[in-house]
Amino acid sequence: MSLFISDVKHVSPVEEKKAQNRVMRLKQAVQDAKPGICTERAVIWTAYHKDGTNRRKPVCVQMAEALRNVLLQKTIAIYPDELIVGNFSSKRVGGSIFPELHGVPVLMDIFKFSKRKTNPLQVSGREIATLLKIVPFWMFRFLALKAYKNPLKKIALALHQLKGHFYVINESGGISHIAPDYETLITIGTEGIREKACRTQEKFKKSTAQWEFLEGVKIVCDALSAFGRRYARLAHDMAVSEPDADRKEELLTIAHVCERVPQKGASTLQEALQSIFLAQIAINLESLDNAVSPGRMDQYLYPFYKKDIEDGRLTHLEAKERIAAFSIKMAEIIPVFSDYLTRVHGGMFNGQVITVGGVDREGNDCVNPLTSIFLEVMDELRMRQPNYHARIASVSGTDYLKKINDTLALGSGSPALYNDDVIIDTMTSHGYSVADARDYTAVGCVEPVSQGKSFASTDAALFNMPVVLEMALNQGKKFGSVMRSGTRTKPASEMTSMADVKNAFEAQLAFQIKKMIGDLRAIETANMSHHPTPLTSMLLDGCVEKGVCSTKGGARYNFSGIQCVAPADTGDALYAIEKAVFTDRKMSLFDLVGHLQKNLEDPRMMVYLKGIPKFGNDMAEVDKWTVYVVEQFITQLSLFENTRGGKYVAGLYSVTVHDHFGRVTGALSHGRRKGESFSSGISPVNGMDKEGPTALINSVNRIDSRKIANGINFNLKFDAHTLKGETGKKALQSILNTYFKKGGMQVQVNVIDPAMLIAARDNPDLYPNLLVRVSGYSSYFNDLTPEMKEEIIRRSTICI
Amino acid sequence: MNGNKGQPAIIFDIQRFSLHDGPGIRTTVFLKGCPLSCAWCQNPESISRDPEMAFYKESCLGCFECKLVCPKNAIMDSEEKRVRHEVCDACGKCANVCVSRGLRRIGERWGREKLIQTLLKDEAFFEESGGGITFSGGEPMLQHHFLYDVLPYLKEKGLHINIETSGMFRWERMERMLPFFDLIYFDLKHMDRSLHKTYTGVDNRLILENFLKLSRSFENLQARMPVIPGINDDVENIMKTAQYLIHANSRTIHLLPYHPLGESKLLRIHSSLRALNINPHQPEDLERIEGLFKKEGIDVVIYQ
Ligand code: SF4
Ligand code: SF4
């Protein structure tokens, strides 16, 4: 019998209804809550660092103690109906400020947060005053300013970061992007980890870096245990005055659970979920609150589920209820983005990923009843967070595949799908052991890492590819600029072949990548010396064993992921040059560049260039240019190593930064005027894939995804009509199967009814909870900028 | 293979990822030219055998580059119409200079090799989905020489092949190709001979005769019927159609409900057809028609 059709004991409809009602009430409460900014972390962190005696302590201890203070002093709350407790912020849905990281630049927007149209965040006058008070202390202390000693370089980097013309470095806001080793946490608890740290510490002398790091780990372990006990006490107190007998019982259970975890290993599913959620909060408070991904929950939770069921402690329905409650809690955690960061990173997205299915460490199909529960919870809740991803292996069972396919055909937009064969291959060829590669999960948007073992900084930086071509055509300057921001290459008038164009392009690319890596390594070093992360590190295999922080390369696997943004725009622009100038000889390159400098003001010229075939239509001679761009990026990136001893690897996804890069890049030869958005991820230039999904897949598969170790984001969009009925479902299944068989790495399926989107744009109140996939993640439509909304609407009206 | 080897086909469209022209994911080849000219035609640009020019006024920039290059002086200044079809020989020179695709040539010559290459691009998808190639039109049988030339190759590749026909063909031409087809979609438009002629321009005798012959010699014959409000949806015609199907030992029919989308194309080309200006069926009308067929023992599939 298939394991997937779960061994559900019969539950009474009354019980089922009760569970559903609770879940729906929890969801409602979270969705109704107005997202806000919480000042607590910033205030407590600042108070700690203002104390001069603290600043003289080893930096690992500083970080651990500051985090301890946050966990012990922040407001805690248990909300009605909750089974899994823990509040990230003082608001039901809220975000924190990290003044020592990117907090100061974020605070420049402080007066705008509550009034802005996109993602307004509640912040009261009193809170604003509180936050303003801490700015002076951090003004010259935040991380980006610590990257360079030389004040000129300091300013250059700060300015560059603000404008983000060529690349955007994210590590200046902290690193994160991990799939913590929650399996260890729920097996041995913080006390077990503490013990390990003590054992390693004995090997080192006091005041060695290792000793200090492990001291930090011990402090954090204790803090996390105490954080749990705070909830135990609160639950207990609430139980005393709770009139409702059922709720009283629940509160006492919560008290009992939090008394034990996260300090001890979990003994039940509820304890495991509780332990993980408290750790999830703490990690999000330690450094960058982004892409902290629980990962393969259906795998490491399964033993707990199984035991609970076998011991008769829990029904399938109760398990699902608890998992739903956990899932909803994850949506309470949001990032605080300034307007600029919103443009770069899109709607209130913090990339917490849950991955289900696929193969286990031995390569066997590991789908289990929990897999099914997670997929149902995902589909029934349809909330912005977490992101659900499903792994597809050649050994995956048909029940599992069918369940996913049917969910997608009905337009859930999730889960995103990952091809085990390709990803495991890619990871092993980049240095992972086979077993660790098989144990991968995505973090953030689409980036594969080994659960609990990788410190892969998968969103270290995003690189603007098309601007490199702009520079290549203009001797290293942006159009209209007198300043040379690239390297000097041949003027267009002297380029007589595509080889010349390629030479200039490659030279500009080398220049810009080298510059980015320089900045990035400076920031890496700043993180290493000023913002170590003992908590994150203790949940990554290798750090405690070696006594080395993850920011220093303590984890077993180290990488930095850099995104190649808008390869299709760049490839199409190159093809257009080849065709218009060198094949069809419609004009000289000099003339073409003249048109670009004038922003294609002649509509005939623009229309002509737009009409030249584009990537995504299964035309080898066109697609080869996008392949060229991607390969150039990978090759040049591979020349460098990060300060943690890891490789820089390429990713092909862009969240929403393609829109931002589009705004700051001049006109390009594929008929795009200055300022227009670029295409997202690996997608063709907007609306130019005219031959349908089969042709699009053939084009995309020309890029060798096995070289894209940081993951790709491939969107397949269908209008609802196409996927209707059995014919539609079958077609979708065939499309996905073929894509994967042909070596596709990742895909997400969007089903869009444009009428609904237009209605939602014109009347935001009509569909407050309309979810759309943006780039590897879901966002509420209302959370998007007007431009992004237009983009999503436009995408959806192009029928495939 | 035969004497006409190498003669190109005139094709007006190739649609990949077709889901409704037979099983699975298919590539549909639309061959130009049709002996019928149905009043409700969805592809009026398919009727004429020869390439023709279409004008998309929404795309036109009004630059009149087209006028400069036309050797026949066939370009007009009007905003609504651009081509004087009486003099235009569809040389396509205007379309070549039109950057905005305001002018397009409908119907291109496709050689055997190029077509085969294009059709094989989605081979993996056909295989996975149980799909293949569908030849549609127009009336594909008008280009039987070309079909006879490519079919053996496609068959050898193991592709599932379907043809959508109006039934208007010489029997011998179909007969020799039967071994290459896996499926035939055959349109039955009206049972009444004179009404058939009124609405399609041709008599239905040959069509009905061909259907009977096919039903005896070919296994996967599927009848289809475009149902047009007020033209062929009356009880009498439905009953006659059903009885005819029973006579031919056919037990299912696919109904293609009328929609007016094709009529918007009429303005772009030179066509003798006029918009019907009728309203599409409501779901309940279609249910009624389905009921009539079912009563006679014919199963019905309605296309959305
Ligand atoms: S060349 Fe094209 S765009 Fe210009 S007038 Fe003629 S049809 Fe219109
Ligand atoms: S197809 Fe040739 S003849 Fe006809 S309008 Fe165009 S250029 Fe003139």
Tab-separated table of C-alpha atoms and ligand atoms in Angstrom, chain B residues 53 66 69-75 83 87-95 103, ligand 2:
chain	number	residue	atom	x	y	z
B	53	MET	CA	-2.184	39.948	-47.452
B	66	CYS	CA	4.780	49.825	-47.548
B	69	VAL	CA	8.049	49.411	-52.011
B	70	CYS	CA	4.865	48.061	-53.576
B	71	PRO	CA	5.592	47.249	-57.234
B	72	LYS	CA	1.870	47.083	-58.079
B	73	ASN	CA	0.821	50.349	-56.554
B	74	ALA	CA	-1.652	48.340	-54.492
B	75	ILE	CA	-1.295	50.248	-51.234
B	83	VAL	CA	-4.353	46.687	-49.786
B	87	VAL	CA	-4.121	44.225	-58.046
B	88	CYS	CA	-2.029	42.825	-55.200
B	89	ASP	CA	-0.251	39.590	-56.024
B	90	ALA	CA	0.808	38.947	-52.407
B	91	CYS	CA	4.468	39.302	-53.224
B	92	GLY	CA	4.979	40.262	-49.565
B	93	LYS	CA	7.406	43.118	-50.211
B	94	CYS	CA	5.281	45.481	-48.141
B	95	ALA	CA	5.167	43.076	-45.214
B	103	LEU	CA	0.859	44.104	-42.950
C	2	SF4	S1	1.991	42.097	-51.325
C	2	SF4	FE1	3.205	43.010	-52.921
C	2	SF4	S2	1.669	43.662	-54.365
C	2	SF4	FE2	0.558	43.281	-52.550
C	2	SF4	S3	0.445	45.217	-51.537
C	2	SF4	FE3	2.248	44.207	-50.737
C	2	SF4	S4	3.912	44.887	-51.981
C	2	SF4	FE4	2.040	45.409	-53.056
